CSV table of C-alpha atoms and ligand atoms in Angstrom, one decimal:
chain,number,residue,atom,x,y,z
A,14,UNK,CA,0.1,0.0,-0.2
A,15,UNK,CA,1.3,3.5,-0.7
A,16,UNK,CA,-0.9,5.7,0.9
A,17,UNK,CA,-2.5,3.8,4.0
A,18,UNK,CA,-0.3,2.2,6.6
A,19,UNK,CA,-2.1,-0.3,9.1
A,20,UNK,CA,-0.1,-1.3,12.3
A,21,UNK,CA,-1.2,-3.6,15.1
A,22,UNK,CA,0.0,-3.0,18.8
A,23,UNK,CA,-1.3,-5.8,21.1
A,24,UNK,CA,-5.2,-5.4,20.4
A,25,UNK,CA,-5.1,-2.0,18.9
A,26,UNK,CA,-5.2,-1.5,15.4
A,27,UNK,CA,-3.8,2.0,13.7
A,28,UNK,CA,-4.6,3.2,10.3
A,29,UNK,CA,-2.6,5.9,9.0
A,30,UNK,CA,-3.6,8.1,5.9
A,31,UNK,CA,-0.2,8.6,4.6
A,32,UNK,CA,0.1,10.9,2.0
A,33,UNK,CA,1.9,14.1,3.7
A,34,UNK,CA,2.7,15.8,0.5
A,35,UNK,CA,-1.0,16.4,-0.5
A,36,UNK,CA,-1.9,16.9,3.1
A,37,UNK,CA,-3.6,13.2,3.0
A,38,UNK,CA,-6.1,14.1,0.8
A,39,UNK,CA,-8.5,11.3,-0.5
A,40,UNK,CA,-8.3,10.3,-4.0
A,41,UNK,CA,-9.5,7.1,-5.4
A,42,UNK,CA,-6.2,5.3,-4.5
A,43,UNK,CA,-6.5,6.3,-0.8
A,44,UNK,CA,-10.2,5.5,-0.6
A,45,UNK,CA,-9.1,2.1,-2.1
A,46,UNK,CA,-6.4,1.5,0.3
A,47,UNK,CA,-8.4,2.7,3.2
A,48,UNK,CA,-11.3,0.0,2.1
A,49,UNK,CA,-9.0,-3.0,1.6
A,50,UNK,CA,-7.5,-2.1,5.3
A,51,UNK,CA,-10.8,-1.9,6.7
A,52,UNK,CA,-11.5,-5.2,5.4
A,53,UNK,CA,-8.2,-6.8,6.8
A,54,UNK,CA,-8.8,-5.7,10.1
A,55,UNK,CA,-9.3,-9.0,12.3
A,56,UNK,CA,-11.7,-8.3,15.0
A,57,UNK,CA,-11.0,-11.5,16.8
A,58,UNK,CA,-7.8,-9.9,17.5
A,59,UNK,CA,-8.4,-6.0,17.6
A,60,UNK,CA,-10.6,-4.5,20.0
A,61,UNK,CA,-10.0,-0.8,19.0
A,62,UNK,CA,-9.0,1.0,15.9
A,63,UNK,CA,-7.3,4.4,15.7
A,64,UNK,CA,-7.5,6.4,12.7
A,65,UNK,CA,-4.7,9.3,12.0
A,66,UNK,CA,-2.8,11.1,9.3
A,67,UNK,CA,0.7,10.9,8.3
A,68,UNK,CA,3.0,14.0,8.9
A,69,UNK,CA,2.4,17.0,11.2
A,70,UNK,CA,0.0,19.2,9.4
A,71,UNK,CA,-3.0,17.2,8.5
A,72,UNK,CA,-5.2,14.6,9.4
A,73,UNK,CA,-6.7,14.7,6.3
A,74,UNK,CA,-7.4,17.9,4.2
A,75,UNK,CA,-10.4,16.6,2.5
A,76,UNK,CA,-11.1,14.8,-0.9
A,77,UNK,CA,-8.5,15.5,-3.6
A,78,UNK,CA,-9.5,18.6,-5.2
A,79,UNK,CA,-7.2,18.3,-8.4
A,80,UNK,CA,-8.5,14.8,-8.7
A,81,UNK,CA,-12.3,15.9,-8.5
A,82,UNK,CA,-11.6,19.0,-10.6
A,83,UNK,CA,-11.2,16.8,-14.0
A,84,UNK,CA,-14.4,14.5,-12.8
A,85,UNK,CA,-17.2,14.1,-15.2
A,86,UNK,CA,-20.6,13.8,-13.4
A,87,UNK,CA,-20.6,10.0,-13.6
A,88,UNK,CA,-16.9,9.9,-12.3
A,89,UNK,CA,-18.1,12.4,-9.6
A,90,UNK,CA,-21.2,10.3,-8.4
A,91,UNK,CA,-19.0,6.9,-8.4
A,92,UNK,CA,-16.3,8.8,-6.2
A,93,UNK,CA,-18.9,10.0,-3.9
A,94,UNK,CA,-20.8,6.8,-3.7
A,95,UNK,CA,-17.3,4.7,-3.3
A,96,UNK,CA,-16.3,7.4,-0.5
A,97,UNK,CA,-19.6,7.0,1.1
A,98,UNK,CA,-19.3,3.1,1.3
A,99,UNK,CA,-15.9,3.3,2.9
A,100,UNK,CA,-17.0,5.5,5.5
A,101,UNK,CA,-20.2,3.8,6.3
A,102,UNK,CA,-18.0,0.5,6.6
A,103,UNK,CA,-15.7,2.3,9.2
A,104,UNK,CA,-18.6,3.5,10.8
A,105,UNK,CA,-20.0,0.0,11.0
A,106,UNK,CA,-17.0,-1.7,12.1
A,107,UNK,CA,-18.4,-3.6,14.8
A,108,UNK,CA,-15.2,-2.8,17.3
A,109,UNK,CA,-14.9,1.0,18.8
A,110,UNK,CA,-13.0,3.4,16.2
A,111,UNK,CA,-11.1,6.6,17.6
A,112,UNK,CA,-10.0,9.5,15.3
A,113,UNK,CA,-6.7,11.0,16.5
A,114,UNK,CA,-7.2,14.1,14.5
A,115,UNK,CA,-3.5,15.6,14.2
A,116,UNK,CA,-4.1,18.7,12.1
A,117,UNK,CA,-6.2,19.7,9.1
A,118,UNK,CA,-9.5,17.7,9.0
A,119,UNK,CA,-11.5,19.6,6.3
A,120,UNK,CA,-14.5,18.3,4.0
A,121,UNK,CA,-13.8,14.8,3.4
A,122,UNK,CA,-11.3,14.8,6.3
A,123,UNK,CA,-13.7,16.0,8.9
A,124,UNK,CA,-16.2,13.5,7.3
A,125,UNK,CA,-13.7,10.7,7.9
A,126,UNK,CA,-13.3,11.8,11.6
A,127,UNK,CA,-16.7,11.6,12.0
A,128,UNK,CA,-17.1,8.3,10.9
A,129,UNK,CA,-15.4,7.2,13.9
A,130,UNK,CA,-17.0,6.7,17.2
A,131,UNK,CA,-14.6,9.2,19.4
A,132,UNK,CA,-12.6,12.1,18.0
A,133,UNK,CA,-9.5,13.6,20.0
A,134,UNK,CA,-7.5,16.3,18.5
A,135,UNK,CA,-4.1,18.1,18.8
A,136,UNK,CA,-4.3,21.9,19.2
A,137,UNK,CA,-3.2,22.7,15.8
A,138,UNK,CA,-6.2,21.2,14.5
A,139,UNK,CA,-8.4,22.7,12.0
A,140,UNK,CA,-12.1,21.6,11.2
A,141,UNK,CA,-14.4,22.9,8.5
A,142,UNK,CA,-16.4,21.9,5.7
A,143,UNK,CA,-15.5,23.9,2.8
A,144,UNK,CA,-17.3,22.1,0.2
A,145,UNK,CA,-19.8,25.0,-0.6
A,146,UNK,CA,-16.8,27.3,-0.9
A,147,UNK,CA,-16.0,24.8,-4.1
A,148,UNK,CA,-19.3,24.6,-5.6
A,149,UNK,CA,-20.4,21.3,-4.1
A,150,UNK,CA,-22.2,19.9,-0.8
A,151,UNK,CA,-20.6,17.6,1.8
A,152,UNK,CA,-20.6,14.4,0.0
A,153,UNK,CA,-19.2,11.7,2.3
A,154,UNK,CA,-21.9,11.8,4.9
A,155,UNK,CA,-21.2,15.5,6.6
A,156,UNK,CA,-24.5,16.7,6.2
A,157,UNK,CA,-25.8,14.0,8.1
A,158,UNK,CA,-23.2,13.0,10.8
A,159,UNK,CA,-22.2,16.8,11.6
A,160,UNK,CA,-25.6,17.4,12.6
A,161,UNK,CA,-25.8,14.2,14.8
A,162,UNK,CA,-22.8,15.2,16.5
A,163,UNK,CA,-23.1,18.8,17.1
A,164,UNK,CA,-26.8,19.7,16.5
A,165,UNK,CA,-28.4,21.4,13.8
A,166,UNK,CA,-27.7,24.9,14.6
A,167,UNK,CA,-24.0,24.4,14.5
A,168,UNK,CA,-23.9,22.1,11.7
A,169,UNK,CA,-25.9,24.3,9.5
A,170,UNK,CA,-23.5,27.4,10.4
A,171,UNK,CA,-20.5,25.4,9.7
A,172,UNK,CA,-21.6,24.0,6.4
A,173,UNK,CA,-23.2,27.3,5.0
A,174,UNK,CA,-20.4,29.4,5.9
A,175,UNK,CA,-17.8,27.2,4.9
A,176,UNK,CA,-15.8,28.4,8.0
A,177,UNK,CA,-13.0,26.7,9.8
A,178,UNK,CA,-12.9,26.0,13.5
A,179,UNK,CA,-10.1,25.4,15.6
A,180,UNK,CA,-9.3,22.9,18.2
A,181,UNK,CA,-10.6,24.7,21.1
A,182,UNK,CA,-13.9,25.5,19.3
A,183,UNK,CA,-14.4,21.8,18.2
A,184,UNK,CA,-14.1,20.7,21.9
A,185,UNK,CA,-16.6,23.5,22.9
A,186,UNK,CA,-19.3,22.2,20.3
A,187,UNK,CA,-18.5,18.7,21.2
A,188,UNK,CA,-17.1,17.6,17.9
A,189,UNK,CA,-14.1,16.2,19.8
A,190,UNK,CA,-14.2,14.7,23.1
A,191,UNK,CA,-10.5,16.1,24.2
A,192,UNK,CA,-7.5,18.2,23.0
A,193,UNK,CA,-3.8,17.8,23.6
A,194,UNK,CA,-0.5,19.0,22.3
A,195,UNK,CA,0.6,17.1,19.1
A,196,UNK,CA,3.5,14.9,21.0
A,197,UNK,CA,0.3,13.8,23.5
A,198,UNK,CA,-2.2,13.0,21.0
A,199,UNK,CA,-1.1,9.7,20.1
A,200,UNK,CA,-0.2,8.5,23.8
A,201,UNK,CA,-3.4,9.8,25.1
A,202,UNK,CA,-5.5,8.2,22.1
A,203,UNK,CA,-3.4,4.8,22.9
A,204,UNK,CA,-4.4,5.0,26.3
A,205,UNK,CA,-7.9,5.2,25.6
A,206,UNK,CA,-7.8,2.6,23.2
A,207,UNK,CA,-6.1,0.2,25.7
A,208,UNK,CA,-8.4,1.0,28.3
A,209,UNK,CA,-11.5,0.2,25.8
A,210,UNK,CA,-9.5,-2.9,24.8
A,211,UNK,CA,-9.2,-4.2,28.4
A,212,UNK,CA,-12.7,-4.6,28.9
A,213,UNK,CA,-14.9,-7.7,27.7
A,214,UNK,CA,-15.0,-7.5,23.8
A,215,UNK,CA,-18.1,-8.9,23.4
A,216,UNK,CA,-19.7,-6.5,25.7
A,217,UNK,CA,-18.1,-3.4,24.4
A,218,UNK,CA,-19.1,-4.7,20.7
A,219,UNK,CA,-22.7,-4.9,21.8
A,220,UNK,CA,-22.9,-1.7,23.6
A,221,UNK,CA,-21.7,0.0,20.5
A,222,UNK,CA,-24.4,-1.7,18.3
A,223,UNK,CA,-26.9,-0.7,21.0
A,224,UNK,CA,-25.8,2.9,21.1
A,225,UNK,CA,-25.4,3.2,17.4
A,226,UNK,CA,-28.6,1.5,16.5
A,227,UNK,CA,-30.6,2.4,19.3
A,228,UNK,CA,-29.7,6.3,18.6
A,229,UNK,CA,-31.6,6.5,15.3
A,230,UNK,CA,-34.7,4.5,16.5
A,231,UNK,CA,-37.6,5.5,18.5
A,232,UNK,CA,-37.4,5.0,22.2
A,233,UNK,CA,-39.6,1.9,22.5
A,234,UNK,CA,-37.5,0.2,19.8
A,235,UNK,CA,-34.0,1.5,21.0
A,236,UNK,CA,-34.6,0.0,24.3
A,237,UNK,CA,-35.6,-3.3,22.7
A,238,UNK,CA,-32.4,-3.2,21.0
A,239,UNK,CA,-30.5,-2.6,24.2
A,240,UNK,CA,-32.5,-5.5,25.8
A,241,UNK,CA,-31.2,-7.9,22.9
A,242,UNK,CA,-27.6,-6.4,23.3
A,243,UNK,CA,-27.6,-7.1,27.0
A,244,UNK,CA,-29.1,-10.5,27.1
A,245,UNK,CA,-26.7,-11.8,24.5
A,246,UNK,CA,-23.8,-11.0,26.8
A,247,UNK,CA,-24.9,-13.5,29.4
A,248,UNK,CA,-24.1,-16.3,26.7
A,249,UNK,CA,-20.6,-15.0,27.1
A,250,UNK,CA,-17.9,-16.8,28.8
A,251,UNK,CA,-16.2,-13.3,29.7
A,252,UNK,CA,-19.4,-12.5,31.5
A,253,UNK,CA,-19.5,-15.5,33.5
A,254,UNK,CA,-15.8,-15.2,34.4
A,255,UNK,CA,-15.8,-11.4,35.4
A,256,UNK,CA,-19.0,-11.8,37.7
A,257,UNK,CA,-17.7,-14.9,39.2
A,258,UNK,CA,-14.3,-13.1,39.8
A,259,UNK,CA,-16.2,-10.2,41.6
A,260,UNK,CA,-18.3,-12.4,43.9
A,261,UNK,CA,-15.0,-14.4,44.5
A,262,UNK,CA,-13.1,-11.0,45.2
A,263,UNK,CA,-10.8,-11.9,42.6
A,264,UNK,CA,-8.8,-9.1,40.7
A,265,UNK,CA,-7.4,-8.5,37.1
A,266,UNK,CA,-9.9,-10.7,34.6
A,267,UNK,CA,-8.1,-11.5,31.2
A,268,UNK,CA,-10.9,-11.3,28.9
A,269,UNK,CA,-11.2,-14.2,26.4
A,270,UNK,CA,-13.6,-12.4,23.6
A,271,UNK,CA,-15.5,-15.8,24.1
B,326,DAK,N1,-6.8,18.1,-2.4
B,326,DAK,C1,-5.4,17.9,-3.2
B,326,DAK,N2,-4.3,18.4,-2.7
B,326,DAK,C2,-4.5,19.2,-1.7
B,326,DAK,C3,-5.5,19.4,-0.7
B,326,DAK,C4,-6.8,18.7,-1.2
B,326,DAK,N3,-7.9,18.7,-0.5
B,326,DAK,N4,-5.1,19.8,0.5
B,326,DAK,C5,-4.0,20.2,0.3
B,326,DAK,N5,-3.4,19.7,-1.2
B,326,DAK,C6,-2.1,19.8,-1.5
B,326,DAK,C7,-1.9,21.3,-1.9
B,326,DAK,O1,-2.3,21.4,-3.2
B,326,DAK,C8,-0.6,21.2,-2.1
B,326,DAK,O2,0.2,20.5,-3.1
B,326,DAK,P1,1.7,21.1,-3.8
B,326,DAK,O3,1.2,22.2,-4.4
B,326,DAK,O4,2.6,21.1,-2.8
B,326,DAK,O5,1.8,20.1,-4.9
B,326,DAK,C9,0.0,20.5,-0.4
B,326,DAK,O6,-1.2,19.9,-0.4
B,326,DAK,C10,0.2,21.5,0.6
B,326,DAK,O7,-1.0,22.1,0.6
B,326,DAK,P2,-0.6,24.0,0.9
B,326,DAK,O8,0.7,24.2,0.3
B,326,DAK,O9,-1.8,24.6,0.2
B,326,DAK,O10,-0.4,24.2,2.4
B,326,DAK,P3,-0.9,25.3,3.2
B,326,DAK,O11,-0.4,24.7,4.6
B,326,DAK,O12,-0.6,26.4,2.6
B,326,DAK,O13,-2.6,25.2,3.5
B,326,DAK,C11,-4.5,24.2,3.5
B,326,DAK,C12,-3.3,24.2,4.1
B,326,DAK,C13,-5.2,22.9,4.2
B,326,DAK,C14,-5.2,25.3,4.4
B,326,DAK,C15,-4.7,24.2,2.1
B,326,DAK,O14,-4.0,23.3,1.8
B,326,DAK,C16,-6.3,24.0,1.8
B,326,DAK,O15,-7.1,25.0,1.9
B,326,DAK,N6,-6.4,22.8,1.2
B,326,DAK,C17,-7.8,22.3,0.8
B,326,DAK,C18,-8.7,22.4,1.8
B,326,DAK,C19,-10.0,21.7,1.2
B,326,DAK,O16,-10.9,22.7,0.8
B,326,DAK,N7,-10.6,20.5,1.4
B,326,DAK,C20,-12.0,20.2,1.4
B,326,DAK,C21,-12.0,19.6,0.0
B,326,DAK,S1,-13.7,19.4,-0.5
B,326,DAK,C22,-18.1,13.9,-3.1
B,326,DAK,C23,-18.0,13.5,-1.9
B,326,DAK,C24,-16.9,14.0,-0.9
B,326,DAK,C25,-16.4,15.3,-1.3
B,326,DAK,C26,-16.7,15.7,-2.6
B,326,DAK,C27,-17.6,15.2,-3.6
B,326,DAK,N8,-19.2,13.3,-4.1
B,326,DAK,C28,-20.3,12.6,-3.4
B,326,DAK,C29,-19.3,13.4,-5.3
B,326,DAK,C30,-15.7,15.9,-0.4
B,326,DAK,C31,-15.1,17.3,-0.8
B,326,DAK,C32,-14.1,17.9,0.0
B,326,DAK,O17,-13.5,17.2,0.7
């Protein structure tokens, strides 16, 4: 792979969009490689995935404008559909995902970060939805995910004005969960990923499913989704062992993902 790196550290998978000369902009090749990388993630081993950008300036500075500038309508539609499919595949990964936003996250870059469950950023990060300034609408789910994360008023202001926001504002509006220095970003996110990975993997996956699926459902249906996810955990060895350990006052349960 030329532009997407995948490293595994224990139970953590780290995806790096690594095209720093173009500020990690997403062209068809990058999206293809990201798609293949997501397909390769072994969810029996990996319990949390981190997505970040190569270099020190950008997470992802958007879809590749040079490539898009020459696209026909059909090519634009295919590009948009494929990008959307990849973002959706990332969003629907059964295990938690964290975006470590280490610089510019514009357009498709913001949309990639928003396809992750959790976002942290460095203090040099810049978020924005500049699409309308380029004559297009957000096309990788930005109009839909931003509104669900920050609410309609703020999402509409960002999308209609194409104004960028800095890390402190992103924190204030809930677009990110935390801001660190650049040096501290990966250690902070790794620590969170390890904490997630130390919990019962099937329970974490079921909790992700309950939150994601339930969020889009009406409350009666959402509660049923939660009940199913909760009930399923009682078929697992990890639940039996964790609760038995508690009753027997044993510490340090090693979860088996079974
Ligand atoms: N695409 C292509 N190349 C890019 C790029 C991008 N988005 N962003 C940066 N680069 C390249 C620059 O062209 C430059 O290349 P060279 O000239 O060195 O060859 C290199 O990266 C370094 O960039 P700069 O020299 O511009 O660096 P600066 O520090 O001066 O400025 C910047 C950084 C991030 C403010 C600036 O690069 C910038 O404004 N970049 C563009 C940001 C942007 O507007 N991004 C959003 C793109 S719109 C669709 C679905 C989705 C989308 C579209 C369609 N369908 C449904 C069809 C998504 C759209 C978007 O993401």
